[in-house]
XYZ file of C-alpha atoms in Angstrom:
402
model
C -4.345 28.151 18.855
C -1.714 25.721 17.584
C -1.616 22.375 19.416
C 2.006 21.178 19.652
C 0.960 17.666 20.660
C -1.261 17.154 17.607
C 1.387 18.682 15.343
C 3.989 16.243 16.630
C 1.673 13.269 16.193
C 0.996 14.251 12.608
C 4.663 14.819 11.793
C 5.660 11.629 13.592
C 3.218 9.525 11.548
C 4.500 11.059 8.312
C 8.082 10.441 9.406
C 7.474 6.775 10.254
C 5.654 6.260 6.974
C 8.615 7.716 5.079
C 11.116 5.555 6.971
C 9.108 2.343 6.555
C 8.799 3.046 2.848
C 12.536 2.496 2.392
C 13.573 0.381 5.390
C 11.808 -2.655 3.937
C 14.162 -2.481 0.952
C 17.256 -1.908 3.091
C 16.787 -4.879 5.426
C 15.884 -7.292 2.645
C 18.558 -6.199 0.169
C 21.586 -8.147 -0.967
C 23.915 -5.489 0.462
C 22.465 -6.103 3.921
C 23.181 -9.836 3.510
C 26.780 -9.115 2.505
C 27.240 -6.847 5.510
C 25.784 -9.536 7.778
C 28.429 -12.021 6.674
C 31.127 -9.395 7.045
C 30.145 -8.477 10.604
C 29.803 -12.152 11.513
C 33.390 -12.772 10.393
C 34.595 -9.709 12.285
C 32.859 -10.958 15.432
C 34.718 -14.270 15.219
C 38.109 -12.600 14.842
C 37.263 -10.089 17.555
C 36.697 -12.975 19.964
C 39.961 -14.619 18.906
C 41.849 -11.343 19.314
C 40.544 -10.925 22.860
C 42.224 -14.195 23.820
C 45.642 -12.777 22.885
C 45.192 -9.241 24.218
C 48.348 -7.979 26.040
C 48.203 -6.910 29.687
C 49.242 -3.325 28.907
C 46.527 -2.788 26.281
C 44.711 0.533 26.994
C 41.260 -1.043 27.213
C 39.818 1.517 29.628
C 40.899 4.423 27.433
C 39.451 2.869 24.256
C 36.154 2.003 25.956
C 35.898 5.499 27.441
C 36.558 7.246 24.122
C 34.143 5.030 22.154
C 31.325 5.293 24.686
C 32.086 8.971 25.221
C 31.686 9.698 21.518
C 28.333 7.933 21.133
C 27.081 9.430 24.395
C 28.110 12.965 23.458
C 26.799 12.710 19.906
C 23.164 13.751 20.340
C 21.620 15.064 17.103
C 18.086 16.299 17.624
C 15.500 15.338 15.035
C 12.807 18.008 15.171
C 10.859 16.791 12.105
C 10.723 20.372 10.858
C 10.265 21.299 7.201
C 11.576 24.221 5.197
C 8.185 25.946 5.099
C 7.955 25.912 8.900
C 10.272 28.889 9.148
C 7.431 30.924 7.623
C 4.281 29.299 8.998
C 5.382 28.128 12.469
C 7.761 30.921 13.439
C 4.951 33.221 14.664
C 3.680 30.381 16.918
C 7.075 29.566 18.451
C 5.860 30.193 22.011
C 3.090 27.615 21.569
C 5.403 24.809 20.429
C 7.063 23.886 23.727
C 5.120 20.595 23.930
C 6.106 19.825 20.320
C 9.835 20.280 20.921
C 9.724 18.333 24.195
C 8.331 15.373 22.280
C 11.006 15.699 19.591
C 13.639 15.616 22.329
C 12.135 12.432 23.784
C 11.948 10.879 20.311
C 15.572 11.813 19.564
C 16.725 10.338 22.893
C 14.907 7.036 22.422
C 16.028 6.541 18.809
C 19.676 7.189 19.709
C 19.843 4.685 22.546
C 20.295 1.751 20.164
C 23.743 2.989 19.076
C 24.856 3.393 22.694
C 23.557 -0.098 23.495
C 25.253 -1.635 20.445
C 28.639 -0.094 21.292
C 28.127 -0.995 24.950
C 27.471 -4.652 24.073
C 30.334 -4.801 21.541
C 32.806 -3.469 24.113
C 31.549 -5.754 26.904
C 33.864 -8.680 25.983
C 36.865 -6.323 25.941
C 35.896 -4.985 29.374
C 35.330 -8.432 30.883
C 38.570 -9.773 29.406
C 40.935 -6.951 30.426
C 39.268 -5.028 33.275
C 36.323 -6.884 34.838
C 35.745 -4.812 37.981
C 32.149 -5.957 38.070
C 30.786 -2.421 37.484
C 30.008 -2.658 33.781
C 26.274 -3.049 34.386
C 26.220 0.122 36.488
C 28.096 1.893 33.693
C 25.053 1.472 31.430
C 22.906 3.419 33.894
C 25.540 6.156 33.947
C 25.557 6.297 30.135
C 21.775 6.644 29.956
C 21.864 9.553 32.410
C 24.749 11.293 30.637
C 23.077 10.767 27.263
C 19.961 12.537 28.493
C 22.022 15.390 29.928
C 24.048 15.742 26.736
C 20.878 15.863 24.641
C 19.449 18.708 26.725
C 22.762 20.578 26.637
C 22.899 20.165 22.865
C 19.342 21.512 22.549
C 20.312 24.607 24.493
C 23.449 25.116 22.399
C 21.456 24.848 19.158
C 19.880 28.153 20.137
C 23.319 29.801 20.061
C 24.087 31.414 16.701
C 27.865 31.338 17.034
C 29.146 28.155 15.345
C 32.549 28.321 17.085
C 30.866 28.330 20.507
C 28.843 25.233 19.590
C 31.949 23.387 18.389
C 33.978 24.275 21.466
C 31.111 23.177 23.699
C 30.943 19.829 21.892
C 34.682 19.238 22.261
C 34.725 20.140 25.953
C 31.609 18.042 26.591
C 33.159 15.048 24.800
C 36.392 15.319 26.789
C 34.574 15.596 30.121
C 32.165 12.730 29.388
C 34.999 10.491 28.163
C 37.020 11.424 31.236
C 34.115 10.607 33.554
C 33.621 7.196 31.899
C 37.362 6.490 32.113
C 37.613 7.353 35.802
C 34.449 5.364 36.500
C 35.949 2.295 34.831
C 39.215 2.764 36.739
C 37.205 3.323 39.972
C 38.827 6.693 40.642
C 36.066 8.125 42.809
C 37.739 11.475 43.530
C 38.393 12.201 39.863
C 34.829 11.131 39.024
C 33.572 13.710 41.487
C 35.770 16.454 40.032
C 34.687 15.739 36.453
C 31.041 15.570 37.540
C 31.337 19.043 39.072
C 32.866 20.339 35.834
C 30.002 18.808 33.873
C 27.486 20.537 36.143
C 29.292 23.842 35.594
C 29.241 23.296 31.823
C 25.555 22.401 32.013
C 24.804 25.680 33.771
C 26.892 27.562 31.235
C 24.895 25.983 28.392
C 21.679 27.100 30.042
C 22.893 30.689 30.482
C 24.014 30.866 26.837
C 20.649 29.596 25.625
C 18.814 32.227 27.694
C 20.871 34.978 26.059
C 19.889 33.795 22.572
C 17.029 35.170 20.492
C 14.881 32.057 20.646
C 14.991 28.912 18.532
C 17.468 28.827 15.677
C 14.985 27.670 13.036
C 17.428 27.793 10.126
C 19.897 25.513 11.897
C 17.277 23.008 13.058
C 15.737 22.741 9.597
C 19.166 22.359 7.965
C 20.185 19.607 10.416
C 16.960 17.677 9.776
C 17.369 18.085 6.025
C 20.958 16.783 6.072
C 19.971 13.857 8.282
C 17.165 12.773 5.978
C 19.388 13.243 2.947
C 21.881 10.810 4.473
C 19.066 8.313 4.973
C 17.914 8.763 1.376
C 21.464 8.128 0.179
C 21.465 4.846 2.063
C 18.049 3.897 0.720
C 19.111 4.840 -2.799
C 21.540 1.908 -2.735
C 18.573 -0.468 -2.575
C 15.788 1.287 -4.450
C 15.116 4.430 -6.410
C 14.617 7.584 -4.320
C 13.239 10.146 -6.791
C 13.355 13.140 -4.411
C 16.973 12.613 -3.371
C 18.879 15.883 -3.547
C 22.653 15.993 -3.875
C 25.293 18.656 -3.523
C 27.831 19.357 -6.244
C 31.451 20.474 -5.935
C 33.685 21.499 -8.800
C 36.748 19.297 -8.038
C 38.491 20.382 -11.223
C 41.588 18.183 -10.808
C 39.614 14.993 -10.152
C 37.167 15.736 -12.967
C 40.029 16.366 -15.391
C 41.685 13.104 -14.353
C 38.509 11.146 -15.044
C 37.675 12.622 -18.474
C 41.078 13.301 -20.027
C 41.312 9.817 -21.557
C 37.977 10.160 -23.397
C 37.980 10.938 -27.087
C 35.845 13.870 -28.173
C 33.030 12.124 -30.022
C 29.278 11.795 -29.736
C 29.202 8.230 -28.460
C 31.187 9.300 -25.366
C 28.633 11.907 -24.288
C 27.205 9.890 -21.417
C 30.601 8.494 -20.485
C 31.694 12.085 -19.999
C 28.549 12.861 -17.978
C 28.872 9.863 -15.654
C 32.540 10.563 -14.979
C 31.896 14.195 -14.147
C 28.975 13.164 -11.930
C 31.179 10.741 -10.013
C 33.851 13.369 -9.491
C 31.585 16.258 -8.523
C 28.677 14.621 -6.714
C 28.964 14.544 -2.946
C 28.212 10.868 -2.336
C 29.976 8.640 -4.875
C 33.671 9.384 -4.396
C 33.295 9.498 -0.625
C 31.766 6.018 -0.586
C 34.396 4.719 -3.014
C 37.370 5.979 -1.000
C 35.955 4.948 2.391
C 35.259 1.383 1.290
C 38.645 1.159 -0.417
C 40.525 2.253 2.706
C 38.417 0.118 5.048
C 38.888 -2.903 2.793
C 42.685 -2.494 2.838
C 42.692 -2.145 6.636
C 40.658 -5.326 7.115
C 42.734 -7.224 4.567
C 45.826 -6.242 6.540
C 44.533 -7.231 9.981
C 42.435 -10.334 9.229
C 44.726 -13.349 9.742
C 42.944 -15.950 7.588
C 43.877 -15.898 3.891
C 40.485 -17.015 2.622
C 38.670 -14.440 4.734
C 41.010 -11.772 3.326
C 39.924 -12.801 -0.157
C 36.277 -12.869 0.904
C 36.528 -9.377 2.383
C 38.272 -8.047 -0.706
C 35.461 -9.349 -2.883
C 32.697 -8.216 -0.488
C 34.002 -4.666 -0.341
C 34.245 -4.542 -4.129
C 30.720 -5.898 -4.401
C 29.388 -3.332 -1.897
C 31.123 -0.531 -3.791
C 29.664 -1.749 -7.075
C 26.125 -1.939 -5.658
C 26.350 1.595 -4.330
C 27.325 2.918 -7.764
C 24.274 1.409 -9.497
C 22.091 4.475 -8.661
C 24.458 6.537 -10.824
C 22.504 5.182 -13.837
C 19.392 7.086 -12.716
C 21.198 10.028 -11.144
C 19.948 12.418 -13.855
C 16.533 10.839 -14.336
C 14.725 14.071 -13.405
C 16.508 16.047 -16.159
C 14.278 15.588 -19.166
C 16.681 17.379 -21.522
C 18.967 14.347 -21.542
C 16.264 12.372 -23.349
C 16.495 14.837 -26.214
C 20.121 13.946 -26.940
C 20.311 12.132 -30.333
C 22.295 9.298 -28.785
C 21.221 5.628 -28.788
C 20.497 4.045 -25.433
C 23.114 1.408 -26.217
C 25.845 4.071 -26.235
C 24.593 5.406 -22.928
C 24.518 1.920 -21.403
C 27.972 1.042 -22.750
C 29.387 4.277 -21.357
C 27.921 3.524 -17.953
C 29.157 -0.083 -17.914
C 32.662 0.876 -19.040
C 32.942 3.535 -16.355
C 31.774 1.193 -13.575
C 34.159 -1.475 -14.838
C 37.023 1.006 -14.752
C 36.235 2.065 -11.180
C 35.904 -1.488 -9.918
C 39.026 -2.625 -11.765
C 41.080 0.084 -10.039
C 39.730 -0.861 -6.616
C 40.244 -4.587 -7.075
C 43.763 -4.049 -8.444
C 44.563 -2.101 -5.272
C 43.245 -5.012 -3.190
C 45.337 -7.407 -5.313
C 48.511 -5.367 -4.760
C 47.775 -5.211 -1.030
C 47.402 -8.994 -0.884
C 50.650 -9.407 -2.847
C 52.642 -7.489 -0.232
C 50.693 -8.693 2.824
C 50.295 -12.368 1.925
C 51.775 -14.041 -1.147
C 51.872 -14.127 -4.921
C 49.384 -17.030 -4.942
C 46.813 -15.116 -2.845
C 47.165 -12.056 -5.054
C 46.751 -14.238 -8.152
C 43.481 -15.660 -6.814
C 42.235 -12.132 -6.102
C 43.251 -11.083 -9.616
C 41.303 -13.958 -11.186
C 38.248 -13.100 -9.068
C 38.601 -9.466 -10.139
C 38.703 -10.322 -13.837
C 35.630 -12.551 -13.578
C 33.781 -9.915 -11.563
C 34.660 -6.947 -13.767
C 34.474 -8.574 -17.186
C 31.486 -10.888 -16.748
C 29.418 -10.118 -13.661
C 29.231 -6.305 -13.896
C 27.873 -6.149 -17.491
C 25.425 -8.982 -16.775
C 24.114 -7.381 -13.581
C 23.809 -3.869 -15.041
C 22.067 -5.143 -18.179
C 19.608 -7.041 -16.014
C 18.935 -4.023 -13.801
C 18.552 -1.484 -16.586
C 16.340 -3.670 -18.731
C 14.072 -4.515 -15.813
């Protein structure tokens, strides 16, 4: 007979070992240091902004939506593997203790995000609302988080994707509404929303009972995607050999990247790296997100020197996250058979990274020109030239040689 408790303990130990293997690189990496300085600067300006907050600022609404999102978002990490759909499916009835422990693990590991958002929003609450009930709100969030996790577990048994999405939207709206009315001390409305949540909870339970048992395919896919996201993060700091990526055609973007290349042998790897950037699922998403976020922060940060610092930090973080592109095809042994010198491959990689970073830093320079002054933009331009022309080749040469 299969023991769910022992199975969970074994999977849990393997999971922690896998996480610790890469977390030590993440928390000691240079990217983590850069992000620490960035968040420290944001904390200072957040405190300064609170001192000038207008009286009609919708603080309660913003707090309710932010806390409602992180309370409603309850992914369940079951620690399942692809082979389990074959070997564990016949023993599904014996795994109740296993899944209960995965629910407890998922709940505990998600509390840190709720607590972080709760603490970050505390100064905004105390500055603009301050009813003295913010401590009690934390207890409410912990209860709702537990309820939302159970409701999500029940809905994961439902095969219809539209039903799961609609349930998530309705649950988010009701939870956000309950938090909002609690902050505003609207007791009657809190009671009404609570009743609606109870009704939704019962509806979730009835839907799960009508299902054909655990949706193994969905649970395994969710766990796989979650671990792949973690591996992407870890891949910024160290090599993750078993990282799998998805590929999309993106014909227009791929054509844009490669159309300037001349058709000759020395550009073989330049062509490969450009197509990989365009079609791989992680690189362009990271590039665009950091570009947009950098522009937003440059616009809102009041201090000129901090604007310049943020522009450089975001370019540096983007550059660091593109370094794994060098080893993206390391598992394809056929590339080693190409009769192309390693110097051509390295030059193609460096030139492509320089081109990407030059475009991003030029965008930051143009933004500073319109937001601040010609002098500020000129300083950013000089920093960009030094970074792209001198630092990038030096850093990549050092990394690839070592």
